[in-house]
CSV table of C-alpha atoms and ligand atoms in Angstrom, one decimal:
chain,number,residue,atom,x,y,z
A,1,MET,CA,-1.1,-8.1,26.8
A,2,GLN,CA,0.7,-10.5,29.1
A,3,GLU,CA,3.2,-8.5,31.1
A,4,ALA,CA,6.6,-9.8,32.1
A,5,GLU,CA,8.8,-8.4,34.8
A,6,LYS,CA,11.8,-6.7,33.1
A,7,ILE,CA,12.6,-4.9,30.0
A,8,TRP,CA,16.2,-4.2,28.6
A,9,MET,CA,16.5,-0.5,27.9
A,10,ASN,CA,19.6,1.3,26.7
A,11,GLY,CA,22.0,-1.2,28.2
A,12,ALA,CA,20.3,-2.3,31.5
A,13,LEU,CA,17.3,-4.2,32.7
A,14,VAL,CA,14.5,-2.0,34.2
A,15,ASP,CA,11.1,-2.9,35.7
A,16,TRP,CA,8.4,-3.4,33.2
A,17,ALA,CA,6.5,-0.3,34.4
A,18,ASP,CA,9.7,1.9,34.2
A,19,ALA,CA,10.6,1.3,30.6
A,20,ARG,CA,9.3,4.7,29.5
A,21,VAL,CA,10.0,7.4,26.9
A,22,HIS,CA,9.3,11.0,26.9
A,23,VAL,CA,5.9,12.1,25.3
A,24,LEU,CA,7.9,14.4,22.9
A,25,SER,CA,10.0,11.5,21.6
A,26,HIS,CA,10.6,11.9,17.8
A,27,GLY,CA,9.6,8.3,17.2
A,28,LEU,CA,6.2,8.8,18.7
A,29,HIS,CA,5.3,11.9,16.6
A,30,TYR,CA,6.7,10.9,13.3
A,31,GLY,CA,6.8,7.1,13.4
A,32,SER,CA,10.6,7.2,13.2
A,33,SER,CA,11.3,3.8,14.9
A,34,VAL,CA,12.3,0.5,13.6
A,35,PHE,CA,11.6,-2.7,15.3
A,36,GLU,CA,11.6,-6.5,15.1
A,37,GLY,CA,9.4,-9.3,16.1
A,38,ILE,CA,11.2,-12.5,17.1
A,39,ARG,CA,10.0,-15.7,18.7
A,40,ALA,CA,11.7,-18.1,21.1
A,41,TYR,CA,10.4,-21.7,21.4
A,42,ALA,CA,10.6,-24.1,24.2
A,43,THR,CA,12.9,-26.9,23.2
A,44,ASP,CA,14.4,-29.9,25.0
A,45,ARG,CA,17.5,-27.7,25.6
A,46,GLY,CA,15.5,-24.8,27.0
A,47,ALA,CA,14.3,-21.7,25.2
A,48,ALA,CA,15.8,-21.2,21.7
A,49,VAL,CA,15.5,-18.0,19.8
A,50,PHE,CA,14.6,-18.6,16.1
A,51,ARG,CA,16.9,-17.0,13.6
A,52,LEU,CA,18.1,-14.3,16.0
A,53,GLU,CA,21.0,-13.3,13.9
A,54,ASP,CA,18.8,-12.7,10.9
A,55,HIS,CA,16.4,-10.6,12.9
A,56,LEU,CA,19.1,-8.5,14.3
A,57,ALA,CA,20.7,-8.0,10.9
A,58,ARG,CA,17.4,-6.8,9.6
A,59,LEU,CA,17.0,-4.5,12.5
A,60,GLU,CA,20.4,-2.9,11.6
A,61,ARG,CA,19.3,-2.7,7.9
A,62,SER,CA,16.0,-1.1,8.8
A,63,ALA,CA,17.8,1.5,11.0
A,64,ALA,CA,20.4,2.2,8.3
A,65,THR,CA,17.7,3.0,5.9
A,66,TYR,CA,16.6,5.8,8.1
A,67,TYR,CA,20.2,7.0,8.8
A,68,MET,CA,19.7,5.9,12.4
A,69,PRO,CA,22.9,4.5,14.1
A,70,VAL,CA,22.1,1.6,16.4
A,71,PRO,CA,24.1,2.5,19.5
A,72,PHE,CA,24.8,-1.1,20.5
A,73,PRO,CA,26.7,-3.7,18.6
A,74,ARG,CA,24.8,-6.8,17.4
A,75,GLU,CA,26.5,-9.1,19.8
A,76,GLU,CA,25.4,-6.9,22.8
A,77,LEU,CA,21.8,-7.0,21.5
A,78,ARG,CA,22.0,-10.7,21.1
A,79,ARG,CA,23.1,-11.1,24.7
A,80,ALA,CA,20.4,-8.6,25.8
A,81,VAL,CA,17.7,-10.8,24.1
A,82,HIS,CA,18.9,-13.8,26.1
A,83,GLN,CA,19.1,-11.7,29.2
A,84,VAL,CA,15.5,-10.5,28.9
A,85,ILE,CA,14.3,-14.1,28.4
A,86,ALA,CA,16.2,-15.3,31.4
A,87,ALA,CA,15.3,-12.4,33.7
A,88,ASN,CA,11.6,-13.0,33.0
A,89,GLY,CA,11.9,-16.8,33.3
A,90,LEU,CA,10.4,-17.1,29.8
A,91,GLY,CA,10.4,-20.3,27.7
A,92,SER,CA,8.3,-19.8,24.5
A,93,CYS,CA,7.8,-16.1,24.0
A,94,TYR,CA,7.7,-13.2,21.6
A,95,ILE,CA,10.6,-10.7,21.6
A,96,ARG,CA,10.2,-7.1,20.5
A,97,PRO,CA,13.4,-5.0,20.0
A,98,ILE,CA,12.8,-1.4,19.1
A,99,VAL,CA,15.2,1.4,18.0
A,100,LEU,CA,13.6,4.8,18.1
A,101,ARG,CA,14.5,8.4,17.7
A,102,GLY,CA,14.1,9.7,21.2
A,103,TYR,CA,13.6,13.0,23.0
A,104,GLY,CA,15.3,16.2,22.3
A,105,VAL,CA,14.5,17.4,18.8
A,106,MET,CA,11.2,18.4,17.2
A,107,GLY,CA,10.6,18.8,13.4
A,108,LEU,CA,11.3,16.5,10.6
A,109,PHE,CA,15.1,16.6,10.5
A,110,PRO,CA,15.9,13.8,13.0
A,111,LEU,CA,19.7,13.3,12.8
A,112,GLU,CA,20.4,15.3,16.1
A,113,ALA,CA,17.8,13.3,18.1
A,114,PRO,CA,19.2,10.6,20.5
A,115,VAL,CA,18.5,7.0,19.6
A,116,ASP,CA,16.9,4.7,22.2
A,117,VAL,CA,16.9,1.0,22.2
A,118,ALA,CA,14.7,-1.3,24.1
A,119,ILE,CA,14.0,-5.1,24.1
A,120,ALA,CA,10.9,-6.5,25.7
A,121,ALA,CA,9.7,-10.2,25.8
A,122,TRP,CA,6.4,-11.6,26.9
A,123,GLU,CA,4.2,-14.6,26.3
A,124,TRP,CA,2.2,-14.2,23.1
A,125,GLY,CA,0.2,-17.2,22.0
A,126,ALA,CA,-1.1,-17.9,18.4
A,127,TYR,CA,-1.4,-14.5,16.8
A,128,LEU,CA,-4.4,-15.5,14.7
A,129,GLY,CA,-5.6,-18.0,17.2
A,130,GLU,CA,-5.0,-21.7,17.9
A,131,GLU,CA,-8.1,-22.5,16.0
A,132,GLY,CA,-6.8,-20.3,13.1
A,133,LEU,CA,-3.6,-22.4,13.0
A,134,ARG,CA,-5.6,-25.6,12.9
A,135,SER,CA,-8.5,-24.8,10.7
A,136,GLY,CA,-7.5,-21.6,8.9
A,137,ILE,CA,-8.8,-18.0,9.0
A,138,ARG,CA,-11.1,-15.9,6.9
A,139,ALA,CA,-9.4,-13.0,5.1
A,140,LYS,CA,-10.5,-10.1,2.9
A,141,VAL,CA,-8.7,-7.9,0.4
A,142,ALA,CA,-8.6,-4.4,1.9
A,143,SER,CA,-9.6,-1.4,0.0
A,144,TRP,CA,-6.3,0.3,1.2
A,145,ARG,CA,-3.3,-0.3,-1.1
A,146,ARG,CA,0.1,-1.3,0.3
A,147,ILE,CA,2.4,1.6,0.5
A,148,GLY,CA,4.6,1.8,-2.6
A,149,ASN,CA,8.3,1.1,-2.6
A,150,ASN,CA,9.1,4.7,-3.6
A,151,THR,CA,6.8,6.1,-0.9
A,152,ILE,CA,8.1,4.2,2.1
A,153,PRO,CA,10.5,1.3,1.6
A,154,ALA,CA,8.7,-1.9,2.6
A,155,THR,CA,12.0,-3.7,3.2
A,156,ALA,CA,12.7,-1.6,6.4
A,157,LYS,CA,10.5,-2.5,9.3
A,158,ALA,CA,9.7,0.9,10.5
A,159,GLY,CA,7.0,2.0,13.0
A,160,GLY,CA,5.3,4.6,10.7
A,161,GLN,CA,4.6,2.3,7.9
A,162,TYR,CA,2.3,0.2,10.0
A,163,LEU,CA,-0.4,2.9,9.9
A,164,ASN,CA,-1.1,1.4,6.5
A,165,SER,CA,-1.6,-2.1,8.0
A,166,ILE,CA,-3.7,-0.7,10.8
A,167,LEU,CA,-6.1,0.9,8.4
A,168,ALA,CA,-6.4,-2.4,6.5
A,169,LYS,CA,-6.8,-4.4,9.7
A,170,ILE,CA,-9.5,-2.2,11.1
A,171,GLU,CA,-11.4,-2.2,7.9
A,172,THR,CA,-11.5,-5.9,7.5
A,173,HIS,CA,-12.1,-6.5,11.1
A,174,LYS,CA,-15.1,-4.3,11.0
A,175,ALA,CA,-16.3,-6.3,8.0
A,176,GLY,CA,-16.1,-9.4,10.1
A,177,TYR,CA,-12.8,-11.0,8.8
A,178,GLU,CA,-9.8,-12.2,10.7
A,179,GLU,CA,-7.1,-10.8,8.4
A,180,ALA,CA,-6.5,-8.2,5.7
A,181,ILE,CA,-4.8,-8.9,2.5
A,182,LEU,CA,-3.3,-5.9,0.8
A,183,LEU,CA,-2.7,-5.3,-2.9
A,184,ASN,CA,0.2,-3.1,-4.0
A,185,GLU,CA,-0.1,0.1,-6.1
A,186,GLN,CA,0.0,-2.1,-9.3
A,187,GLY,CA,-3.0,-4.0,-8.0
A,188,TYR,CA,-1.1,-7.3,-7.4
A,189,VAL,CA,-1.2,-9.2,-4.1
A,190,ALA,CA,1.4,-7.9,-1.7
A,191,ASP,CA,0.9,-9.4,1.7
A,192,GLY,CA,-1.2,-9.6,4.9
A,193,SER,CA,-1.3,-6.8,7.4
A,194,GLY,CA,1.5,-8.4,9.3
A,195,GLU,CA,2.4,-11.5,7.2
A,196,ASN,CA,3.8,-12.6,3.9
A,197,ILE,CA,1.5,-14.7,1.7
A,198,PHE,CA,1.8,-18.0,-0.3
A,199,VAL,CA,-0.5,-19.5,-2.8
A,200,VAL,CA,-0.4,-23.2,-3.7
A,201,ARG,CA,-1.6,-24.3,-7.1
A,202,ASP,CA,-1.0,-27.7,-8.9
A,203,GLY,CA,1.6,-28.6,-6.2
A,204,ARG,CA,3.7,-25.4,-6.7
A,205,LEU,CA,4.2,-22.5,-4.3
A,206,VAL,CA,3.9,-19.0,-5.5
A,207,THR,CA,4.7,-15.9,-3.5
A,208,PRO,CA,5.1,-12.2,-4.4
A,209,PRO,CA,8.6,-11.0,-5.1
A,210,LEU,CA,10.5,-8.4,-3.0
A,211,GLN,CA,9.9,-5.6,-5.4
A,212,SER,CA,6.1,-5.9,-4.9
A,213,SER,CA,6.2,-3.8,-1.7
A,214,ILE,CA,6.7,-6.6,0.9
A,215,LEU,CA,8.8,-7.1,3.9
A,216,GLU,CA,11.6,-9.5,3.3
A,217,GLY,CA,10.0,-11.9,5.9
A,218,ILE,CA,12.2,-14.3,7.7
A,219,THR,CA,9.5,-16.8,8.1
A,220,ARG,CA,8.9,-16.4,4.3
A,221,ALA,CA,12.6,-17.3,3.7
A,222,THR,CA,12.3,-20.2,6.2
A,223,VAL,CA,9.2,-21.6,4.4
A,224,MET,CA,10.9,-21.2,1.0
A,225,GLU,CA,13.9,-23.3,2.3
A,226,LEU,CA,11.7,-25.9,3.9
A,227,ALA,CA,9.6,-26.2,0.7
A,228,ALA,CA,12.8,-26.7,-1.4
A,229,ASP,CA,13.8,-29.4,1.2
A,230,GLU,CA,10.4,-31.0,0.6
A,231,GLY,CA,11.1,-31.0,-3.2
A,232,LEU,CA,8.5,-28.3,-3.8
A,233,GLU,CA,8.9,-25.7,-6.5
A,234,VAL,CA,8.6,-22.0,-5.3
A,235,VAL,CA,8.1,-19.3,-7.8
A,236,GLU,CA,8.3,-15.6,-6.9
A,237,ARG,CA,6.1,-13.6,-9.2
A,238,ASP,CA,3.2,-11.2,-9.2
A,239,ILE,CA,-0.1,-12.7,-8.2
A,240,ALA,CA,-3.4,-11.3,-9.4
A,241,ARG,CA,-6.2,-10.9,-6.9
A,242,ALA,CA,-8.5,-13.5,-8.5
A,243,GLU,CA,-5.6,-16.1,-8.3
A,244,LEU,CA,-6.3,-16.2,-4.6
A,245,TYR,CA,-9.8,-17.5,-5.3
A,246,ALA,CA,-8.6,-20.2,-7.8
A,247,ALA,CA,-5.8,-21.4,-5.5
A,248,ASP,CA,-5.7,-24.9,-4.1
A,249,GLU,CA,-4.3,-23.6,-0.8
A,250,VAL,CA,-3.3,-20.2,0.6
A,251,PHE,CA,-1.4,-19.5,3.8
A,252,VAL,CA,0.4,-16.6,5.5
A,253,THR,CA,3.7,-16.5,7.2
A,254,GLY,CA,5.1,-14.3,9.9
A,255,THR,CA,6.9,-14.4,13.3
A,256,ALA,CA,3.7,-13.6,15.1
A,257,ALA,CA,1.4,-15.5,12.8
A,258,GLU,CA,3.7,-18.4,12.2
A,259,VAL,CA,2.4,-20.5,9.3
A,260,CYS,CA,-1.3,-20.0,9.2
A,261,PRO,CA,-3.8,-21.3,6.7
A,262,LEU,CA,-6.5,-19.2,5.0
A,263,ASN,CA,-9.8,-21.0,4.6
A,264,GLU,CA,-11.7,-18.2,2.9
A,265,ILE,CA,-10.8,-15.1,0.9
A,266,ASP,CA,-13.4,-12.5,-0.1
A,267,ASP,CA,-16.1,-15.1,0.7
A,268,HIS,CA,-14.6,-17.6,-1.7
A,269,PRO,CA,-14.2,-20.8,0.3
A,270,LEU,CA,-10.8,-22.5,0.0
A,271,GLY,CA,-11.8,-25.4,2.2
A,272,PRO,CA,-9.9,-26.9,5.2
A,273,PRO,CA,-6.0,-26.5,5.2
A,274,GLY,CA,-4.5,-28.4,2.4
A,275,PRO,CA,-1.8,-31.0,2.5
A,276,ILE,CA,1.1,-28.7,1.4
A,277,THR,CA,0.1,-26.1,4.0
A,278,ARG,CA,0.0,-28.8,6.6
A,279,ARG,CA,3.3,-30.3,5.7
A,280,LEU,CA,5.1,-26.9,5.7
A,281,GLN,CA,3.4,-25.9,9.0
A,282,ASP,CA,4.5,-29.2,10.6
A,283,ARG,CA,8.0,-28.8,9.3
A,284,PHE,CA,8.1,-25.2,10.6
A,285,PHE,CA,7.1,-26.2,14.1
A,286,ALA,CA,9.5,-29.2,14.1
A,287,VAL,CA,12.3,-26.8,13.3
A,288,THR,CA,11.4,-24.0,15.7
A,289,GLU,CA,10.8,-26.4,18.5
A,290,GLY,CA,14.2,-28.1,18.0
A,291,ARG,CA,12.9,-31.4,16.6
A,292,ASP,CA,14.8,-31.2,13.3
A,293,PRO,CA,18.5,-31.5,13.7
A,294,ARG,CA,19.2,-30.5,10.1
A,295,PHE,CA,18.0,-26.9,10.9
A,296,ALA,CA,19.5,-26.7,14.3
A,297,HIS,CA,21.7,-23.9,13.1
A,298,TRP,CA,18.6,-21.6,13.1
A,299,LEU,CA,18.2,-21.9,16.8
A,300,ASP,CA,20.1,-19.7,19.2
A,301,HIS,CA,20.0,-21.3,22.6
A,302,ALA,CA,20.4,-19.3,25.8
A,303,PRO,CA,24.0,-19.5,26.9
A,304,SER,CA,24.3,-22.0,29.9
A,305,ALA,CA,24.5,-20.5,33.3
A,306,ALA,CA,28.2,-21.7,33.4
A,307,ALA,CA,29.1,-19.9,30.2
A,308,ALA,CA,27.3,-16.7,30.9
B,1,LIG,N1,4.9,-8.6,6.4
B,1,LIG,C1,4.6,-7.6,7.3
B,1,LIG,C2,3.9,-6.4,6.8
B,1,LIG,C3,4.9,-7.9,8.7
B,1,LIG,O1,4.6,-7.0,9.6
B,1,LIG,C4,5.6,-9.1,9.0
B,1,LIG,C5,5.9,-9.3,10.4
B,1,LIG,C6,5.9,-10.0,8.0
B,1,LIG,C7,5.6,-9.7,6.7
B,1,LIG,C8,6.6,-11.3,8.3
B,1,LIG,O2,7.9,-11.2,8.6
B,1,LIG,P1,8.8,-12.1,9.5
B,1,LIG,O3,8.2,-12.0,10.8
B,1,LIG,O4,10.2,-11.8,9.3
B,1,LIG,O5,8.5,-13.5,8.9
B,1,LIG,N2,5.1,-8.8,11.4
B,1,LIG,C9,5.5,-8.7,12.8
B,1,LIG,C10,4.6,-7.8,13.6
B,1,LIG,C11,3.3,-8.2,13.9
B,1,LIG,C12,2.6,-7.3,14.9
B,1,LIG,O6,1.4,-7.4,15.0
B,1,LIG,O7,3.2,-6.6,15.6
B,1,LIG,C13,5.7,-10.0,13.4
B,1,LIG,O8,5.2,-11.0,12.9
B,1,LIG,O9,6.4,-10.1,14.4
């Protein structure tokens, strides 16, 4: 990974190498952490964090699901995000806040463990590759099913649940594919290992509903709004596996992955990225890079030096 200089930890900036937790931290043993992935983009007015408020709200909801109090108010975390970007001299970057059960208690009852909060930021280019963004990637349906909603709630972005994605990712990587698609316990399409998924057919967008064991993706919500703005119909419904093969276009969305076309699924070619994927991808980057004034409210600009 591309290291930066400073990480915000429990209220102060520390050197990158000093942002440590104890090896007996609860979060490390039991996956009891919640986190966010956020991106900032370089704009004409400096770095702008995309939908920061929405990400911090989701972080609070994720923590609340696990009865974990976040020991800092949202406004302080918002300032901390800007502080980390500024302290590291970053423009376009990926931001990773994490709230974890810390050191002090062992065993599964976690409520007495302290809660630690850290925010790191670093340069992270195209998650699925620049070439992937341009030409699409090859994906395969994993044999591992997405964790059911009554096993671990998909709506909370918790560390432990990613073991499921990691199994799917390794399996499909070893098979020679660039991304895994997971079906849920009912056998319908859920999502990618770290992305939501959209299918385009006859000019309409279809995406799995929240109850199908997916994360309530912020990029998903963004794309749904941009699609509506483009006059495109978006339907949330169960998607059968074979519908992926019959689709006109398929793409995935995520903070890390952005809007990335798939060009092949289970060795069924989908062809080069289609016009609707392209249009939404172009709109997405125009919005995140501050080139679309109508969606400027999604950009959280660093406070100016004078105001800080
Ligand atoms: N589903 C899953 C399972 C998921 O992990 C993500 C984000 C999404 C959907 C998209 O959510 P959103 O970012 O709000 O649009 N995955 C994060 C972690 C990726 C990683 O490798 O780490 C991300 O994109 O930051």
